[in-house]
Amino acid sequence: MAHLIYKRVSTDQQSTARQNLVLHEAGIEDPVVFEEDPGTSSRLHPLQRPKFRELLTYARPGDTVHISEMFRLVRGTGHILDVLDVFHRDHLALRIHDGAFSAMDLTARHPRTGELLSTVKFMVQTLAAAGELQRDLQRELTYDGLRAAEAKGSKGGRRPAVAADKTADVRTAYLEGRSIAALARDHHVSRGAIRTAVADLLPDHAAIEEDPPVPELPATLDMPGKVADFLRATELDDVERTALHQGVTVRRGQGYTLRVSATPAVHRQFLIRCQRLDGTPGVPAIPAQRKARRDYENRVNALVATAGS
């Protein structure tokens, strides 16, 4: 049985030093480490993060996933329950080494029904809500602090990403035809930072500034079986039918999910086509089907929000 470590920080200004300390003190033997690229946002659903998906692909039944604290992996109740479902499906154990969740067995299931224990679900929902409240309070305090600083004449926010002594060089290179993308690579900053440095020059050089649109890449989502069954009985176009046909069936208790790889646009179209599962005039919705559709909707919305950011 392998011990898999997962680490993540939300911004590229943060480090994993604290996580490293907590996990080192845990004395994990022969760990296999999966660390997201710096700045991987907690808003991105864990099942869509590259390194966590790589971890799940690598994992085998009986392996244990180790994290320093729960919020390195998930954000919000929906994320937690989705991840616990996957761990249960793949027979993986979860070990949290610090924070409110560290004393709980979050993978505990009812011996007969296989459902997550009601007490575990209640504690997960309660602690997740408390964590969200804490983050909201931190944002409010930060906002109040910035307002107080502005009243004293101080300017808050991040420092300019392009150093002052490099701004002239950036502007000259831009006027000479260097693209924004190339300048960002040259100076190891974001494209937004370059645009800020040359903001007053952009109207006269729009053709240089514009980058070609980035094509959508396929993403894998778990589609509830009730949604997949409905779509199979629905008229689909060729792309949709192919994506559904190539989906991988994953058994879950008495039901199943269909692991579908498709572009965000196709997932959005699937979501529109199964709108009727929410009920129509004169035809009430079947609760289980409506819940399945909304579970899929949450996953698609998380994917679309990430693709649009």
Tab-separated table of C-alpha atoms in Angstrom:
chain	number	residue	atom	x	y	z
A	1	MET	CA	0.000	0.000	0.000
A	2	ALA	CA	1.404	3.353	-1.070
A	3	HIS	CA	1.345	6.642	0.822
A	4	LEU	CA	0.435	9.531	-1.505
A	5	ILE	CA	0.990	13.132	-0.432
A	6	TYR	CA	-0.976	15.993	-1.999
A	7	LYS	CA	0.154	19.636	-1.638
A	8	ARG	CA	-1.194	22.922	-3.010
A	9	VAL	CA	-0.874	26.675	-2.499
A	10	SER	CA	-3.348	29.252	-3.803
A	11	THR	CA	-0.894	31.902	-5.080
A	12	ASP	CA	2.619	31.864	-6.484
A	13	GLN	CA	3.701	34.105	-3.590
A	14	GLN	CA	2.983	31.330	-1.078
A	15	SER	CA	5.171	28.347	-0.194
A	16	THR	CA	4.517	24.804	0.979
A	17	ALA	CA	6.855	25.218	3.982
A	18	ARG	CA	4.115	24.763	6.574
A	19	GLN	CA	2.647	21.775	4.756
A	20	ASN	CA	6.112	20.240	4.497
A	21	LEU	CA	6.624	20.641	8.247
A	22	VAL	CA	3.268	19.065	9.171
A	23	LEU	CA	3.749	16.143	6.796
A	24	HIS	CA	7.381	15.621	7.856
A	25	GLU	CA	6.364	15.452	11.512
A	26	ALA	CA	3.774	12.804	10.579
A	27	GLY	CA	6.612	10.393	9.739
A	28	ILE	CA	5.087	9.106	6.482
A	29	GLU	CA	7.159	6.264	5.055
A	30	ASP	CA	8.252	6.308	1.394
A	31	PRO	CA	5.759	8.969	0.280
A	32	VAL	CA	4.901	9.668	-3.345
A	33	VAL	CA	4.367	13.432	-3.638
A	34	PHE	CA	1.915	15.204	-5.956
A	35	GLU	CA	2.235	19.003	-5.794
A	36	GLU	CA	0.098	21.382	-7.861
A	37	ASP	CA	1.745	24.225	-9.750
A	38	PRO	CA	1.994	27.361	-7.577
A	39	GLY	CA	-1.145	29.461	-7.734
A	40	THR	CA	-3.627	26.618	-8.304
A	41	SER	CA	-6.827	28.191	-6.990
A	42	SER	CA	-9.030	26.461	-4.426
A	43	ARG	CA	-12.005	27.542	-6.589
A	44	LEU	CA	-10.967	24.892	-9.125
A	45	HIS	CA	-12.742	21.635	-8.290
A	46	PRO	CA	-10.199	19.102	-6.957
A	47	LEU	CA	-11.240	16.552	-9.581
A	48	GLN	CA	-10.218	19.064	-12.278
A	49	ARG	CA	-6.775	19.887	-10.846
A	50	PRO	CA	-3.959	18.304	-12.897
A	51	LYS	CA	-1.877	16.868	-10.056
A	52	PHE	CA	-4.837	15.556	-8.079
A	53	ARG	CA	-6.144	13.825	-11.189
A	54	GLU	CA	-2.655	12.387	-11.679
A	55	LEU	CA	-2.734	11.171	-8.070
A	56	LEU	CA	-6.074	9.410	-8.610
A	57	THR	CA	-4.744	7.763	-11.771
A	58	TYR	CA	-1.644	6.558	-9.916
A	59	ALA	CA	-3.519	5.348	-6.807
A	60	ARG	CA	-4.490	1.727	-6.234
A	61	PRO	CA	-7.066	0.245	-3.826
A	62	GLY	CA	-5.751	0.331	-0.262
A	63	ASP	CA	-3.493	3.371	-0.787
A	64	THR	CA	-3.650	6.295	1.645
A	65	VAL	CA	-3.809	9.947	0.580
A	66	HIS	CA	-2.146	12.355	3.032
A	67	ILE	CA	-2.751	16.122	3.233
A	68	SER	CA	-1.667	18.631	5.855
A	69	GLU	CA	-5.163	20.108	6.258
A	70	MET	CA	-8.494	19.635	4.518
A	71	PHE	CA	-8.663	23.037	2.833
A	72	ARG	CA	-5.496	22.291	0.850
A	73	LEU	CA	-7.643	19.816	-1.059
A	74	VAL	CA	-11.209	21.096	-1.039
A	75	ARG	CA	-13.275	24.239	-0.763
A	76	GLY	CA	-16.887	23.971	0.331
A	77	THR	CA	-19.162	21.092	1.197
A	78	GLY	CA	-19.817	20.027	-2.404
A	79	HIS	CA	-16.107	19.553	-3.113
A	80	ILE	CA	-15.597	17.506	0.060
A	81	LEU	CA	-18.478	15.135	-0.632
A	82	ASP	CA	-17.442	14.685	-4.289
A	83	VAL	CA	-13.886	13.763	-3.246
A	84	LEU	CA	-15.093	11.383	-0.531
A	85	ASP	CA	-17.310	9.644	-3.103
A	86	VAL	CA	-14.296	9.115	-5.372
A	87	PHE	CA	-12.167	7.834	-2.482
A	88	HIS	CA	-14.926	5.390	-1.548
A	89	ARG	CA	-15.306	4.257	-5.148
A	90	ASP	CA	-11.548	3.696	-5.549
A	91	HIS	CA	-11.092	2.185	-2.041
A	92	LEU	CA	-8.649	4.881	-0.920
A	93	ALA	CA	-8.036	6.053	2.639
A	94	LEU	CA	-7.709	9.734	3.541
A	95	ARG	CA	-5.454	10.983	6.332
A	96	ILE	CA	-5.555	14.649	7.387
A	97	HIS	CA	-2.721	15.649	9.703
A	98	ASP	CA	-3.728	19.082	10.991
A	99	GLY	CA	-6.828	21.204	11.573
A	100	ALA	CA	-10.404	20.451	12.570
A	101	PHE	CA	-10.754	17.362	10.356
A	102	SER	CA	-7.604	15.613	11.619
A	103	ALA	CA	-9.412	13.626	14.332
A	104	MET	CA	-12.142	12.299	12.021
A	105	ASP	CA	-12.396	9.260	9.793
A	106	LEU	CA	-14.041	10.983	6.834
A	107	THR	CA	-14.216	7.784	4.805
A	108	ALA	CA	-16.425	5.937	7.327
A	109	ARG	CA	-19.455	4.345	5.652
A	110	HIS	CA	-22.519	2.503	6.876
A	111	PRO	CA	-21.709	-1.242	6.796
A	112	ARG	CA	-24.964	-2.189	5.058
A	113	THR	CA	-25.979	0.772	2.879
A	114	GLY	CA	-22.473	1.916	1.946
A	115	GLU	CA	-23.578	5.529	2.415
A	116	LEU	CA	-21.402	8.100	4.152
A	117	LEU	CA	-22.253	8.037	7.859
A	118	SER	CA	-24.778	10.739	8.724
A	119	THR	CA	-22.616	11.966	11.614
A	120	VAL	CA	-19.613	12.297	9.306
A	121	LYS	CA	-21.674	14.153	6.698
A	122	PHE	CA	-23.031	16.509	9.380
A	123	MET	CA	-19.554	17.286	10.730
A	124	VAL	CA	-18.185	17.797	7.212
A	125	GLN	CA	-20.975	20.236	6.359
A	126	THR	CA	-20.614	22.082	9.678
A	127	LEU	CA	-16.835	22.416	9.515
A	128	ALA	CA	-16.907	23.372	5.841
A	129	ALA	CA	-19.445	26.116	6.611
A	130	ALA	CA	-17.227	27.322	9.451
A	131	GLY	CA	-14.248	27.444	7.107
A	132	GLU	CA	-16.196	29.453	4.527
A	133	LEU	CA	-17.313	31.859	7.284
A	134	GLN	CA	-13.702	32.306	8.364
A	135	ARG	CA	-12.594	33.148	4.816
A	136	ASP	CA	-15.493	35.608	4.402
A	137	LEU	CA	-14.532	37.343	7.649
A	138	GLN	CA	-10.910	37.546	6.512
A	139	ARG	CA	-11.981	39.194	3.246
A	140	GLU	CA	-14.120	41.713	5.148
A	141	LEU	CA	-11.252	42.558	7.507
A	142	THR	CA	-8.866	42.945	4.566
A	143	TYR	CA	-11.306	45.285	2.823
A	144	ASP	CA	-11.717	47.365	5.997
A	145	GLY	CA	-7.942	47.517	6.410
A	146	LEU	CA	-7.458	48.734	2.837
A	147	ARG	CA	-10.085	51.440	3.332
A	148	ALA	CA	-8.348	52.594	6.508
A	149	ALA	CA	-4.988	52.674	4.713
A	150	GLU	CA	-6.450	54.686	1.826
A	151	ALA	CA	-7.876	57.205	4.304
A	152	LYS	CA	-4.329	57.760	5.564
A	153	GLY	CA	-3.017	58.228	2.025
A	154	SER	CA	-1.539	54.753	1.589
A	155	LYS	CA	-2.277	52.717	-1.500
A	156	GLY	CA	-3.022	49.032	-0.991
A	157	GLY	CA	-2.884	46.106	-3.361
A	158	ARG	CA	-0.018	44.334	-5.082
A	159	ARG	CA	3.141	46.063	-6.201
A	160	PRO	CA	3.539	46.539	-9.965
A	161	ALA	CA	4.660	43.257	-11.471
A	162	VAL	CA	6.965	45.065	-13.934
A	163	ALA	CA	9.778	46.778	-12.032
A	164	ALA	CA	9.913	50.563	-12.482
A	165	ASP	CA	13.402	50.432	-14.001
A	166	LYS	CA	12.180	47.925	-16.621
A	167	THR	CA	9.002	49.732	-17.667
A	168	ALA	CA	10.728	51.926	-20.262
A	169	ASP	CA	12.375	48.885	-21.857
A	170	VAL	CA	9.022	47.081	-22.003
A	171	ARG	CA	7.320	50.057	-23.643
A	172	THR	CA	10.112	50.481	-26.199
A	173	ALA	CA	10.062	46.805	-27.102
A	174	TYR	CA	6.268	46.909	-27.456
A	175	LEU	CA	6.445	49.882	-29.832
A	176	GLU	CA	9.043	48.006	-31.869
A	177	GLY	CA	6.556	45.206	-32.413
A	178	ARG	CA	7.329	42.768	-29.592
A	179	SER	CA	4.139	40.931	-28.634
A	180	ILE	CA	2.598	41.048	-25.170
A	181	ALA	CA	2.995	37.282	-24.797
A	182	ALA	CA	6.694	37.460	-25.705
A	183	LEU	CA	7.310	40.363	-23.316
A	184	ALA	CA	5.594	38.453	-20.522
A	185	ARG	CA	7.939	35.511	-21.130
A	186	ASP	CA	10.986	37.766	-21.343
A	187	HIS	CA	10.289	39.472	-18.009
A	188	HIS	CA	8.745	36.483	-16.200
A	189	VAL	CA	5.482	38.292	-15.453
A	190	SER	CA	1.845	37.897	-16.458
A	191	ARG	CA	0.395	39.294	-19.688
A	192	GLY	CA	-1.829	41.500	-17.553
A	193	ALA	CA	1.258	43.113	-16.020
A	194	ILE	CA	2.607	43.909	-19.496
A	195	ARG	CA	-0.754	45.346	-20.572
A	196	THR	CA	-0.709	47.578	-17.503
A	197	ALA	CA	2.788	48.836	-18.369
A	198	VAL	CA	1.753	49.732	-21.944
A	199	ALA	CA	-1.881	50.636	-21.255
A	200	ASP	CA	-1.738	54.058	-22.913
A	201	LEU	CA	-0.158	52.552	-26.037
A	202	LEU	CA	-2.753	49.829	-26.624
A	203	PRO	CA	-5.276	51.752	-28.812
A	204	ASP	CA	-2.633	52.351	-31.504
A	205	HIS	CA	-1.337	48.787	-31.393
A	206	ALA	CA	-4.452	46.647	-30.981
A	207	ALA	CA	-3.393	44.273	-33.726
A	208	ILE	CA	-0.128	43.503	-31.929
A	209	GLU	CA	-1.811	43.121	-28.545
A	210	GLU	CA	-4.442	40.654	-29.603
A	211	ASP	CA	-3.657	37.011	-29.032
A	212	PRO	CA	-5.366	34.232	-30.979
A	213	PRO	CA	-8.226	32.579	-29.094
A	214	VAL	CA	-7.217	29.541	-27.081
A	215	PRO	CA	-9.155	26.434	-28.138
A	216	GLU	CA	-11.086	24.594	-25.454
A	217	LEU	CA	-9.389	21.440	-24.227
A	218	PRO	CA	-11.318	18.298	-23.277
A	219	ALA	CA	-12.079	17.852	-19.595
A	220	THR	CA	-13.225	14.725	-17.781
A	221	LEU	CA	-16.331	14.890	-15.584
A	222	ASP	CA	-18.265	12.183	-13.779
A	223	MET	CA	-21.805	12.198	-15.148
A	224	PRO	CA	-24.425	10.579	-12.873
A	225	GLY	CA	-25.904	7.442	-14.368
A	226	LYS	CA	-29.460	8.831	-14.345
A	227	VAL	CA	-28.274	11.760	-16.477
A	228	ALA	CA	-26.421	9.435	-18.860
A	229	ASP	CA	-29.479	7.190	-19.220
A	230	PHE	CA	-31.648	10.195	-20.089
A	231	LEU	CA	-29.163	11.527	-22.647
A	232	ARG	CA	-28.860	8.151	-24.363
A	233	ALA	CA	-32.589	8.346	-25.075
A	234	THR	CA	-32.266	11.922	-26.382
A	235	GLU	CA	-31.377	13.080	-29.887
A	236	LEU	CA	-27.732	14.162	-29.845
A	237	ASP	CA	-25.340	15.507	-32.450
A	238	ASP	CA	-22.360	13.433	-33.603
A	239	VAL	CA	-19.837	15.014	-31.207
A	240	GLU	CA	-22.115	14.555	-28.210
A	241	ARG	CA	-23.001	10.990	-29.151
A	242	THR	CA	-19.322	10.080	-29.565
A	243	ALA	CA	-18.354	11.602	-26.202
A	244	LEU	CA	-21.150	9.731	-24.467
A	245	HIS	CA	-20.316	6.464	-26.265
A	246	GLN	CA	-16.640	6.708	-25.264
A	247	GLY	CA	-17.452	7.397	-21.610
A	248	VAL	CA	-16.101	4.970	-19.013
A	249	THR	CA	-18.656	3.357	-16.702
A	250	VAL	CA	-17.732	3.398	-12.998
A	251	ARG	CA	-19.940	1.299	-10.731
A	252	ARG	CA	-21.079	2.929	-7.489
A	253	GLY	CA	-23.212	0.733	-5.227
A	254	GLN	CA	-26.492	0.048	-7.006
A	255	GLY	CA	-25.883	2.755	-9.607
A	256	TYR	CA	-23.024	4.087	-11.705
A	257	THR	CA	-21.390	7.209	-13.069
A	258	LEU	CA	-20.153	7.738	-16.612
A	259	ARG	CA	-16.718	9.345	-16.835
A	260	VAL	CA	-17.046	11.554	-19.920
A	261	SER	CA	-14.185	13.422	-21.612
A	262	ALA	CA	-15.386	16.370	-23.698
A	263	THR	CA	-14.837	20.088	-24.138
A	264	PRO	CA	-16.604	22.449	-21.707
A	265	ALA	CA	-18.950	23.437	-24.559
A	266	VAL	CA	-20.117	19.834	-24.971
A	267	HIS	CA	-20.611	19.431	-21.217
A	268	ARG	CA	-22.696	22.628	-21.242
A	269	GLN	CA	-24.789	21.266	-24.112
A	270	PHE	CA	-25.361	17.996	-22.236
A	271	LEU	CA	-26.559	20.061	-19.281
A	272	ILE	CA	-29.031	21.978	-21.441
A	273	ARG	CA	-30.389	18.785	-23.019
A	274	CYS	CA	-31.177	17.204	-19.636
A	275	GLN	CA	-32.974	20.312	-18.325
A	276	ARG	CA	-36.254	18.366	-18.360
A	277	LEU	CA	-35.035	16.277	-15.420
A	278	ASP	CA	-35.833	19.326	-13.273
A	279	GLY	CA	-39.498	18.910	-14.240
A	280	THR	CA	-41.742	20.477	-16.865
A	281	PRO	CA	-45.222	22.057	-16.708
A	282	GLY	CA	-47.634	19.291	-15.797
A	283	VAL	CA	-44.854	16.707	-15.336
A	284	PRO	CA	-43.283	16.801	-11.866
A	285	ALA	CA	-39.614	15.984	-11.507
A	286	ILE	CA	-38.454	12.675	-10.079
A	287	PRO	CA	-36.333	13.678	-7.033
A	288	ALA	CA	-33.490	11.248	-7.765
A	289	GLN	CA	-33.223	12.428	-11.376
A	290	ARG	CA	-33.378	16.078	-10.375
A	291	LYS	CA	-30.621	15.543	-7.804
A	292	ALA	CA	-28.477	13.733	-10.380
A	293	ARG	CA	-28.863	16.590	-12.845
A	294	ARG	CA	-27.969	19.189	-10.230
A	295	ASP	CA	-24.897	17.223	-9.187
A	296	TYR	CA	-23.788	17.238	-12.816
A	297	GLU	CA	-24.665	20.947	-13.092
A	298	ASN	CA	-22.398	21.752	-10.139
A	299	ARG	CA	-19.501	19.937	-11.793
A	300	VAL	CA	-20.099	21.627	-15.157
A	301	ASN	CA	-20.366	25.071	-13.533
A	302	ALA	CA	-17.085	24.527	-11.695
A	303	LEU	CA	-15.471	23.524	-14.977
A	304	VAL	CA	-16.912	26.510	-16.909
A	305	ALA	CA	-15.864	28.954	-14.185
A	306	THR	CA	-12.309	27.617	-14.392
A	307	ALA	CA	-12.218	27.746	-18.197
A	308	GLY	CA	-13.438	31.340	-18.161
A	309	SER	CA	-10.935	32.599	-15.587
